[in-house]
Short mmCIF file of C-alpha atoms in Angstrom, two decimals:
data_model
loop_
_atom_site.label_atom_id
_atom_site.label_comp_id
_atom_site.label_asym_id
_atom_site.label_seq_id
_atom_site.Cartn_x
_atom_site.Cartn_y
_atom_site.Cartn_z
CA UNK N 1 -49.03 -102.86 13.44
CA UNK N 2 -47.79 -106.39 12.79
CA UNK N 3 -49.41 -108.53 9.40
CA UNK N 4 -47.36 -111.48 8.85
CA UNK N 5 -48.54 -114.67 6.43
CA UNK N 6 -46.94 -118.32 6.80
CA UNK N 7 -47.97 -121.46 5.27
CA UNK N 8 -49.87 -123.68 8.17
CA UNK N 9 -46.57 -126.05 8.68
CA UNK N 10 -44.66 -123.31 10.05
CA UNK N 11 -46.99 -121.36 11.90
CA UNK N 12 -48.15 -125.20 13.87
CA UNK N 13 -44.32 -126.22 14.47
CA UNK N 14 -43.61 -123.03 16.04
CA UNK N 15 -46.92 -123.37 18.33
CA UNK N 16 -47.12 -126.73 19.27
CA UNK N 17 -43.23 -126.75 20.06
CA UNK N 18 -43.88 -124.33 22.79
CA UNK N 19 -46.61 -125.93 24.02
CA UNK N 20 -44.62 -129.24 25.24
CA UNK N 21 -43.78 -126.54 28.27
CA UNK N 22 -45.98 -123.58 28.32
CA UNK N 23 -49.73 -122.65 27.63
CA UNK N 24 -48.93 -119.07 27.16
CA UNK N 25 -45.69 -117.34 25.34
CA UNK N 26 -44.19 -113.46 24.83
CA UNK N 27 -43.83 -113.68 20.36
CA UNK N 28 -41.11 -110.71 20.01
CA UNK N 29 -41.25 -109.84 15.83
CA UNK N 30 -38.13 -108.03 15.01
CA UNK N 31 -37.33 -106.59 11.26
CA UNK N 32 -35.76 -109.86 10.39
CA UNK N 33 -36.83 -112.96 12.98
CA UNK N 34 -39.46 -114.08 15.67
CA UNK N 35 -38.21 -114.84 19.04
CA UNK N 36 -39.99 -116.71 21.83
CA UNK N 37 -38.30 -117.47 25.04
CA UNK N 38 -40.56 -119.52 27.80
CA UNK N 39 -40.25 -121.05 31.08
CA UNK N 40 -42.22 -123.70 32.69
CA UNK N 41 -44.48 -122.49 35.67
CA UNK N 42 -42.51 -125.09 38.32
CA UNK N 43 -38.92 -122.92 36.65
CA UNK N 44 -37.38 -126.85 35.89
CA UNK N 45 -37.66 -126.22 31.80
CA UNK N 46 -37.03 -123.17 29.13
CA UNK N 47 -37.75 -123.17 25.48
CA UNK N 48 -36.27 -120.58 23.35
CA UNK N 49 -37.33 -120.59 19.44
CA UNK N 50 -36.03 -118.50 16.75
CA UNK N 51 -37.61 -117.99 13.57
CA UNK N 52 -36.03 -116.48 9.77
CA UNK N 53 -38.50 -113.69 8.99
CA UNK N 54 -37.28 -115.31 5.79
CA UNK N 55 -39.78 -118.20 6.27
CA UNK N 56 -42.65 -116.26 6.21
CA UNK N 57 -44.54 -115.04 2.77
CA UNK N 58 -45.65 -111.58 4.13
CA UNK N 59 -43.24 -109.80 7.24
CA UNK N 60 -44.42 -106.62 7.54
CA UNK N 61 -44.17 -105.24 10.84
CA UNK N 62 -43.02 -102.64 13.20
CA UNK N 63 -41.31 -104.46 15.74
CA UNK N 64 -43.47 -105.50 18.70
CA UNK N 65 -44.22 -107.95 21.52
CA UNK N 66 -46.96 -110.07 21.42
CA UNK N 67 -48.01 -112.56 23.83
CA UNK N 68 -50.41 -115.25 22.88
CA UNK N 69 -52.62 -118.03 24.22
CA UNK N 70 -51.20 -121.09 22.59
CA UNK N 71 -53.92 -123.06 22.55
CA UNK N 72 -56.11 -120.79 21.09
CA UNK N 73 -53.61 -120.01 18.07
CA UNK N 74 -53.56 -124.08 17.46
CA UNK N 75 -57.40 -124.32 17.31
CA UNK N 76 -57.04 -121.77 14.05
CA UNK N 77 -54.33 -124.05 12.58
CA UNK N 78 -56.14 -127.34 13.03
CA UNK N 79 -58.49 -125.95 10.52
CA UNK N 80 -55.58 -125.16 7.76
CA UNK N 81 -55.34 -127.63 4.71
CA UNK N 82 -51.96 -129.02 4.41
CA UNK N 83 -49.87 -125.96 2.35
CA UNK N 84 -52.82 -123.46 3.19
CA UNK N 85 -51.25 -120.01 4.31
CA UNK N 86 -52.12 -118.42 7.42
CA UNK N 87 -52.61 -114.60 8.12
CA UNK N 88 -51.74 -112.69 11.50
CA UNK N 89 -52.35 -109.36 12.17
CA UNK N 90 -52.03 -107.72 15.07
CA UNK N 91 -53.31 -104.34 15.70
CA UNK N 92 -51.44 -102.49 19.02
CA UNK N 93 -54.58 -99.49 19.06
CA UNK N 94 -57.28 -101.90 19.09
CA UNK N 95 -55.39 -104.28 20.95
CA UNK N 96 -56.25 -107.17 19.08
CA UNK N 97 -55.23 -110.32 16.91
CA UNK N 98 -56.66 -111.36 13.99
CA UNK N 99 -56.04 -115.16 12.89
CA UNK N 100 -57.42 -116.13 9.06
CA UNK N 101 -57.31 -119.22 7.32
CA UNK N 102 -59.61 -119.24 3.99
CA UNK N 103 -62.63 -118.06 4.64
CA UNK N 104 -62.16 -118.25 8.75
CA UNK N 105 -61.39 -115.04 10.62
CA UNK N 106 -60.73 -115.46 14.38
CA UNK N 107 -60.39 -112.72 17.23
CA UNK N 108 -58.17 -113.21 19.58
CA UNK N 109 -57.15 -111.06 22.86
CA UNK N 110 -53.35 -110.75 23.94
CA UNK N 111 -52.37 -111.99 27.20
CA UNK N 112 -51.24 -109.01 29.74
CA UNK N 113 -47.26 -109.64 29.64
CA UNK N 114 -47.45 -109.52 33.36
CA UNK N 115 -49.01 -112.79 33.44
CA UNK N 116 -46.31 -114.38 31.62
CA UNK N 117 -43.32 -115.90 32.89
CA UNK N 118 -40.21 -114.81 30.11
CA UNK N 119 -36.43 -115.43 31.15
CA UNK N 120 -34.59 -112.09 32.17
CA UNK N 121 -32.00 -113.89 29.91
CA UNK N 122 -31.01 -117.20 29.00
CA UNK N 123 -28.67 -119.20 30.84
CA UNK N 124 -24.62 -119.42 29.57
CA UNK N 125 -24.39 -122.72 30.93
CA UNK N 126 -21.03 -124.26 29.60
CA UNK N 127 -21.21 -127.86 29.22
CA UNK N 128 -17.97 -129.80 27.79
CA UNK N 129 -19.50 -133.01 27.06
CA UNK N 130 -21.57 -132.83 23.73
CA UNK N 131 -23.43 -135.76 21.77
CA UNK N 132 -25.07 -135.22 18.09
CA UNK N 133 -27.97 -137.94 17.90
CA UNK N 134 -30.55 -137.98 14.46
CA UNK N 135 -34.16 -136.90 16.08
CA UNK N 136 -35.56 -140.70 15.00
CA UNK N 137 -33.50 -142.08 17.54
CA UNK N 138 -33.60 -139.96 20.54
CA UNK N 139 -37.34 -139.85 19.97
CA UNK N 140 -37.60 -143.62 19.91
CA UNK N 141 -35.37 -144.02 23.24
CA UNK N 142 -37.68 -141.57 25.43
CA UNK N 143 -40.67 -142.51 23.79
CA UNK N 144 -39.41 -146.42 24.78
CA UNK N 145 -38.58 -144.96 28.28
CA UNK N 146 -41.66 -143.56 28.94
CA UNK N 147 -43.59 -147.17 29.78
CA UNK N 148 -41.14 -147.96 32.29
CA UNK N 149 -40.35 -144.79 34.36
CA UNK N 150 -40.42 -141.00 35.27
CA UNK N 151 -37.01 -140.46 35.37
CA UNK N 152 -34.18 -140.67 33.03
CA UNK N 153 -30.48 -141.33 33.90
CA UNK N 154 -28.05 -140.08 31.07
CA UNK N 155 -24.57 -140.77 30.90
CA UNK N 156 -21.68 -139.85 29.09
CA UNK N 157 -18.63 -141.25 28.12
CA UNK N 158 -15.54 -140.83 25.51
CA UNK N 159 -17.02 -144.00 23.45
CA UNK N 160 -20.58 -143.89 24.25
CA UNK N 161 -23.69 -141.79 24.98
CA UNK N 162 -26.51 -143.96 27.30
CA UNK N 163 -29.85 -143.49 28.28
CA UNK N 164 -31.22 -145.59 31.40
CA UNK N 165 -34.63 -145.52 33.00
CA UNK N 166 -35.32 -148.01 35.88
CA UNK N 167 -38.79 -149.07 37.13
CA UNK N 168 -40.18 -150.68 39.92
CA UNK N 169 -40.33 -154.04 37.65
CA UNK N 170 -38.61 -153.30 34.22
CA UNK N 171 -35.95 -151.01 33.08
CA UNK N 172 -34.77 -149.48 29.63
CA UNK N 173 -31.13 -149.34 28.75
CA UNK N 174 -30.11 -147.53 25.46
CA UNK N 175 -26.65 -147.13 24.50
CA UNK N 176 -25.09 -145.60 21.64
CA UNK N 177 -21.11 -146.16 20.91
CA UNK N 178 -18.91 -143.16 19.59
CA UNK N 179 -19.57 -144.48 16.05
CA UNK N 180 -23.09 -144.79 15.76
CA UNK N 181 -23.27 -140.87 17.04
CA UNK N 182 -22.95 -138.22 14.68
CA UNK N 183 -20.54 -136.81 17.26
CA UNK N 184 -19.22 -137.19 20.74
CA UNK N 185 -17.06 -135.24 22.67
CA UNK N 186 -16.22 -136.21 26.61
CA UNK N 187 -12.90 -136.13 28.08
CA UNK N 188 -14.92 -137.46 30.98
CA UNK N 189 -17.37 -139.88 32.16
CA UNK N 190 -20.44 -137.82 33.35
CA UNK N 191 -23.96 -138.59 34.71
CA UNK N 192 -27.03 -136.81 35.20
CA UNK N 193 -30.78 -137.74 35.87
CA UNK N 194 -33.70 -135.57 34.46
CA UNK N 195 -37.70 -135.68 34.62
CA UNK N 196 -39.49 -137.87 31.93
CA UNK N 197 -42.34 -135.09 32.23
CA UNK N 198 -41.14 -132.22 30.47
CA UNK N 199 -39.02 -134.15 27.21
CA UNK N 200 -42.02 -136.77 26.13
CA UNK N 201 -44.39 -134.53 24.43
CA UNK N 202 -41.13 -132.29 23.17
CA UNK N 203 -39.76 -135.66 21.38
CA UNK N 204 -42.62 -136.31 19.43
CA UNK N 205 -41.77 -133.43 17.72
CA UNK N 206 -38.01 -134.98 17.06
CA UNK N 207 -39.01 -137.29 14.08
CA UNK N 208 -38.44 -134.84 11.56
CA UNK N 209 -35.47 -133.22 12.67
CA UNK N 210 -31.90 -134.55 11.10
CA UNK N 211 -29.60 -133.93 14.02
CA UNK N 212 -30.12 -133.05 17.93
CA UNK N 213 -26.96 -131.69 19.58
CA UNK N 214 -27.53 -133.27 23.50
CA UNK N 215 -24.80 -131.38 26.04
CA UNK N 216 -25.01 -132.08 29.65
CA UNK N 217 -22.12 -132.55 32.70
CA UNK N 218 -22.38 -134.73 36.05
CA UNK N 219 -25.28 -133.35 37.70
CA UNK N 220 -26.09 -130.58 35.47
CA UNK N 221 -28.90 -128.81 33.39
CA UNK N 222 -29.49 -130.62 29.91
CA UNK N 223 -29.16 -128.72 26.56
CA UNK N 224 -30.91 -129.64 23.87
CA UNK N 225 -30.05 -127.87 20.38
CA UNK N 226 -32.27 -128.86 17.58
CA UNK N 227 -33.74 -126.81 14.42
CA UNK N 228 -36.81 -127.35 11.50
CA UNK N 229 -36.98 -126.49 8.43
CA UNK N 230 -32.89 -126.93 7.34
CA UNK N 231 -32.43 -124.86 10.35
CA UNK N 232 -34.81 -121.92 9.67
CA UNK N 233 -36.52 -122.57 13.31
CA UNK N 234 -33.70 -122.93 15.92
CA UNK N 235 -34.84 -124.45 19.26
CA UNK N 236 -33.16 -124.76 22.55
CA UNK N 237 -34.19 -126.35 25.33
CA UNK N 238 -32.86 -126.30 28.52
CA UNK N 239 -33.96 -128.85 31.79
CA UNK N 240 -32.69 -129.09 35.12
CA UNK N 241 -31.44 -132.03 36.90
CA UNK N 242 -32.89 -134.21 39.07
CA UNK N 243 -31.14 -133.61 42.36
CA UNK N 244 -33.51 -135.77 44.67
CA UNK N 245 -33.43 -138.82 42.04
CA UNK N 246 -29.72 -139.37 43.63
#
Protein backbone atom coordinates (compact mmCIF):
# COMPACT_ATOMS: atom_id res chain seq x y z
CA UNK A 1 0.00 0.00 0.00
CA UNK A 2 1.43 3.40 -0.91
CA UNK A 3 -0.83 6.92 0.19
CA UNK A 4 1.34 9.82 -0.25
CA UNK A 5 -0.08 13.74 -0.32
CA UNK A 6 2.00 16.72 -1.99
CA UNK A 7 0.97 20.14 -2.71
CA UNK A 8 0.29 20.41 -6.76
CA UNK A 9 3.87 22.31 -7.35
CA UNK A 10 5.73 19.35 -6.44
CA UNK A 11 3.82 16.61 -7.65
CA UNK A 12 3.77 18.77 -11.55
CA UNK A 13 7.71 19.51 -11.37
CA UNK A 14 8.44 16.02 -10.75
CA UNK A 15 6.01 14.93 -13.79
CA UNK A 16 6.51 17.28 -16.33
CA UNK A 17 10.44 17.07 -15.75
CA UNK A 18 10.30 13.54 -16.90
CA UNK A 19 8.27 14.12 -19.56
CA UNK A 20 10.93 16.39 -21.61
CA UNK A 21 12.27 12.54 -22.38
CA UNK A 22 9.82 9.89 -21.58
CA UNK A 23 5.95 9.28 -21.73
CA UNK A 24 6.12 6.53 -19.27
CA UNK A 25 8.45 6.18 -15.91
CA UNK A 26 9.24 3.23 -13.04
CA UNK A 27 8.31 5.79 -9.47
CA UNK A 28 10.41 3.59 -6.80
CA UNK A 29 8.95 5.04 -3.07
CA UNK A 30 11.45 4.09 -0.50
CA UNK A 31 10.94 4.89 3.48
CA UNK A 32 12.58 8.19 2.99
CA UNK A 33 12.71 9.41 -1.01
CA UNK A 34 11.14 8.82 -4.56
CA UNK A 35 13.40 7.75 -7.25
CA UNK A 36 12.75 7.77 -10.99
CA UNK A 37 15.39 6.81 -13.42
CA UNK A 38 14.30 6.99 -17.38
CA UNK A 39 15.74 6.57 -20.69
CA UNK A 40 14.68 7.88 -23.96
CA UNK A 41 13.25 5.17 -26.43
CA UNK A 42 16.21 6.08 -29.26
CA UNK A 43 18.86 5.29 -25.68
CA UNK A 44 20.60 9.10 -26.62
CA UNK A 45 19.06 10.70 -23.12
CA UNK A 46 18.50 9.56 -19.22
CA UNK A 47 16.75 11.44 -16.52
CA UNK A 48 17.21 10.44 -13.04
CA UNK A 49 15.08 12.46 -10.25
CA UNK A 50 15.26 12.16 -6.62
CA UNK A 51 12.77 13.33 -4.31
CA UNK A 52 12.98 14.13 -0.01
CA UNK A 53 10.06 12.05 1.28
CA UNK A 54 10.49 15.17 3.39
CA UNK A 55 8.62 17.24 0.73
CA UNK A 56 5.64 15.49 0.88
CA UNK A 57 2.69 16.18 3.66
CA UNK A 58 1.60 12.47 4.00
CA UNK A 59 4.56 9.44 3.20
CA UNK A 60 3.14 6.52 4.22
CA UNK A 61 4.16 3.63 2.37
CA UNK A 62 5.61 0.23 2.18
CA UNK A 63 8.19 0.52 -0.25
CA UNK A 64 7.13 -0.26 -3.82
CA UNK A 65 7.55 0.30 -7.57
CA UNK A 66 5.18 2.02 -9.44
CA UNK A 67 5.21 2.80 -12.97
CA UNK A 68 2.99 5.47 -14.35
CA UNK A 69 1.63 7.02 -17.54
CA UNK A 70 2.90 10.54 -17.36
CA UNK A 71 0.55 12.10 -19.19
CA UNK A 72 -2.24 10.84 -17.55
CA UNK A 73 -0.84 11.89 -13.95
CA UNK A 74 -0.45 15.67 -15.54
CA UNK A 75 -4.11 15.77 -16.74
CA UNK A 76 -5.05 15.34 -12.71
CA UNK A 77 -2.61 18.18 -11.86
CA UNK A 78 -3.78 20.64 -14.48
CA UNK A 79 -6.92 20.67 -12.50
CA UNK A 80 -5.06 21.60 -8.97
CA UNK A 81 -5.40 25.31 -7.74
CA UNK A 82 -2.12 26.82 -7.15
CA UNK A 83 -1.11 25.41 -3.28
CA UNK A 84 -3.97 22.69 -3.59
CA UNK A 85 -2.60 19.25 -2.22
CA UNK A 86 -2.72 16.23 -4.16
CA UNK A 87 -3.47 12.59 -2.91
CA UNK A 88 -1.90 9.24 -4.36
CA UNK A 89 -2.70 6.03 -3.37
CA UNK A 90 -1.76 3.12 -4.74
CA UNK A 91 -3.21 -0.15 -3.91
CA UNK A 92 -0.72 -3.37 -5.02
CA UNK A 93 -4.05 -6.08 -4.50
CA UNK A 94 -6.31 -4.20 -6.61
CA UNK A 95 -3.67 -3.06 -8.73
CA UNK A 96 -4.66 0.34 -8.99
CA UNK A 97 -3.93 4.20 -8.55
CA UNK A 98 -6.01 6.55 -7.20
CA UNK A 99 -5.26 10.39 -8.08
CA UNK A 100 -7.56 13.16 -5.95
CA UNK A 101 -7.57 16.70 -6.12
CA UNK A 102 -10.72 18.36 -4.18
CA UNK A 103 -13.55 16.88 -5.05
CA UNK A 104 -11.88 14.89 -8.28
CA UNK A 105 -11.01 11.22 -7.87
CA UNK A 106 -9.24 9.62 -10.89
CA UNK A 107 -8.44 5.82 -11.65
CA UNK A 108 -5.58 5.11 -13.09
CA UNK A 109 -3.93 1.60 -14.28
CA UNK A 110 -0.06 0.96 -13.80
CA UNK A 111 1.98 0.33 -16.73
CA UNK A 112 3.41 -3.48 -16.88
CA UNK A 113 7.24 -2.70 -15.87
CA UNK A 114 8.13 -4.76 -18.84
CA UNK A 115 7.08 -2.11 -21.07
CA UNK A 116 9.31 0.33 -19.59
CA UNK A 117 12.71 1.09 -20.46
CA UNK A 118 14.72 1.79 -16.70
CA UNK A 119 18.68 1.95 -16.67
CA UNK A 120 20.30 -1.33 -15.19
CA UNK A 121 22.32 1.52 -13.50
CA UNK A 122 23.42 4.85 -14.17
CA UNK A 123 26.43 5.70 -15.93
CA UNK A 124 29.92 6.75 -13.76
CA UNK A 125 30.95 8.84 -16.47
CA UNK A 126 33.95 11.01 -15.15
CA UNK A 127 34.12 14.27 -16.75
CA UNK A 128 37.02 16.82 -15.59
CA UNK A 129 35.77 19.85 -17.14
CA UNK A 130 32.81 21.35 -15.04
CA UNK A 131 30.85 24.79 -15.55
CA UNK A 132 28.15 26.18 -12.85
CA UNK A 133 25.68 28.45 -15.01
CA UNK A 134 22.25 30.17 -13.09
CA UNK A 135 19.15 28.22 -14.95
CA UNK A 136 17.99 31.94 -16.48
CA UNK A 137 20.86 31.89 -18.57
CA UNK A 138 21.37 28.49 -19.91
CA UNK A 139 17.64 28.52 -20.57
CA UNK A 140 17.85 31.74 -22.54
CA UNK A 141 20.99 30.44 -24.71
CA UNK A 142 19.12 27.09 -25.92
CA UNK A 143 15.93 28.60 -26.03
CA UNK A 144 17.90 31.46 -28.43
CA UNK A 145 19.52 28.42 -30.22
CA UNK A 146 16.62 26.74 -30.99
CA UNK A 147 15.49 29.26 -34.13
CA UNK A 148 18.64 28.73 -35.77
CA UNK A 149 19.59 24.99 -35.55
CA UNK A 150 19.32 21.29 -34.35
CA UNK A 151 22.51 20.94 -33.08
CA UNK A 152 24.54 22.48 -30.44
CA UNK A 153 28.38 22.77 -30.31
CA UNK A 154 29.71 23.33 -26.65
CA UNK A 155 33.04 24.17 -25.79
CA UNK A 156 35.14 24.48 -22.96
CA UNK A 157 37.93 26.33 -21.94
CA UNK A 158 40.05 27.50 -18.68
CA UNK A 159 38.45 31.20 -19.13
CA UNK A 160 35.29 30.52 -20.82
CA UNK A 161 32.29 28.19 -21.30
CA UNK A 162 30.57 28.67 -25.15
CA UNK A 163 27.62 27.59 -26.73
CA UNK A 164 27.49 27.67 -30.73
CA UNK A 165 24.72 26.60 -33.05
CA UNK A 166 25.21 27.16 -36.85
CA UNK A 167 22.41 27.24 -39.47
CA UNK A 168 22.11 27.06 -42.96
CA UNK A 169 21.73 31.10 -42.92
CA UNK A 170 22.27 32.36 -39.26
CA UNK A 171 24.17 31.15 -36.35
CA UNK A 172 24.10 31.73 -32.43
CA UNK A 173 27.28 32.25 -30.52
CA UNK A 174 27.06 32.49 -26.64
CA UNK A 175 30.01 32.83 -24.59
CA UNK A 176 30.47 33.12 -21.02
CA UNK A 177 34.10 34.17 -19.49
CA UNK A 178 35.43 32.43 -16.21
CA UNK A 179 33.94 35.38 -14.25
CA UNK A 180 30.55 35.63 -15.29
CA UNK A 181 30.27 31.62 -14.35
CA UNK A 182 29.54 30.63 -11.01
CA UNK A 183 32.41 28.19 -11.59
CA UNK A 184 34.72 26.74 -14.15
CA UNK A 185 37.08 24.17 -14.01
CA UNK A 186 39.15 22.96 -17.40
CA UNK A 187 42.72 22.28 -17.49
CA UNK A 188 41.81 21.78 -21.13
CA UNK A 189 40.13 23.10 -24.08
CA UNK A 190 37.31 20.57 -24.93
CA UNK A 191 34.46 20.34 -27.51
CA UNK A 192 31.47 18.43 -27.95
CA UNK A 193 28.22 18.67 -30.14
CA UNK A 194 24.77 17.43 -28.81
CA UNK A 195 21.03 17.24 -30.24
CA UNK A 196 18.83 20.43 -29.78
CA UNK A 197 15.86 17.78 -29.49
CA UNK A 198 16.13 16.33 -26.23
CA UNK A 199 17.43 19.79 -23.95
CA UNK A 200 14.61 22.43 -25.38
CA UNK A 201 11.58 21.32 -23.61
CA UNK A 202 14.02 20.24 -20.43
CA UNK A 203 15.23 24.10 -20.30
CA UNK A 204 12.03 25.54 -19.97
CA UNK A 205 11.98 24.04 -16.86
CA UNK A 206 15.55 25.89 -15.96
CA UNK A 207 14.02 29.36 -15.08
CA UNK A 208 13.53 28.65 -11.62
CA UNK A 209 16.46 26.84 -10.75
CA UNK A 210 19.55 28.96 -9.06
CA UNK A 211 22.51 27.01 -10.36
CA UNK A 212 23.04 24.18 -13.19
CA UNK A 213 26.35 22.31 -12.82
CA UNK A 214 27.15 21.56 -16.94
CA UNK A 215 30.23 18.75 -17.14
CA UNK A 216 31.17 17.43 -20.45
CA UNK A 217 34.85 16.36 -22.22
CA UNK A 218 35.86 16.43 -26.10
CA UNK A 219 33.42 14.26 -27.62
CA UNK A 220 31.65 13.04 -24.67
CA UNK A 221 28.16 12.50 -22.98
CA UNK A 222 26.81 15.83 -21.31
CA UNK A 223 25.91 16.00 -17.56
CA UNK A 224 23.59 18.11 -16.43
CA UNK A 225 23.17 18.49 -12.46
CA UNK A 226 20.37 20.70 -11.43
CA UNK A 227 17.80 20.56 -8.31
CA UNK A 228 14.11 22.40 -7.22
CA UNK A 229 12.95 23.28 -4.37
CA UNK A 230 16.56 24.43 -2.46
CA UNK A 231 17.62 21.11 -3.65
CA UNK A 232 14.79 18.86 -2.34
CA UNK A 233 14.31 17.40 -6.12
CA UNK A 234 17.79 16.47 -7.50
CA UNK A 235 17.87 15.95 -11.31
CA UNK A 236 20.46 14.56 -13.57
CA UNK A 237 20.49 14.39 -16.93
CA UNK A 238 22.67 12.74 -19.03
CA UNK A 239 22.90 13.12 -23.30
CA UNK A 240 25.10 11.63 -25.68
CA UNK A 241 27.17 13.25 -28.23
CA UNK A 242 26.70 13.89 -31.54
CA UNK A 243 29.25 11.74 -33.31
CA UNK A 244 27.94 12.23 -37.00
CA UNK A 245 27.64 16.21 -36.44
CA UNK A 246 31.69 16.02 -36.84
Amino acid sequence: MLHVVAESSVLKIIVETLMTQVEEARFDFYTDRLEVCAVDAANVAMIKMEADAALFDTWDLDECKVVMELAKMREVLTLAAAGEMVEIVFDDVANRIKVSVGKIERTLSPINEDNVRVPQRVPDITLNSVAKISGIELSRAFRAAKYVGEIVHMSMSPDELGITVPGPTDAVDITYSSSELEELNCENKVNSQYSLTYMLDLVKKLDSVNLITLAFGENEPLKMNFGFHEEAIKVLFLLAPRQDAY
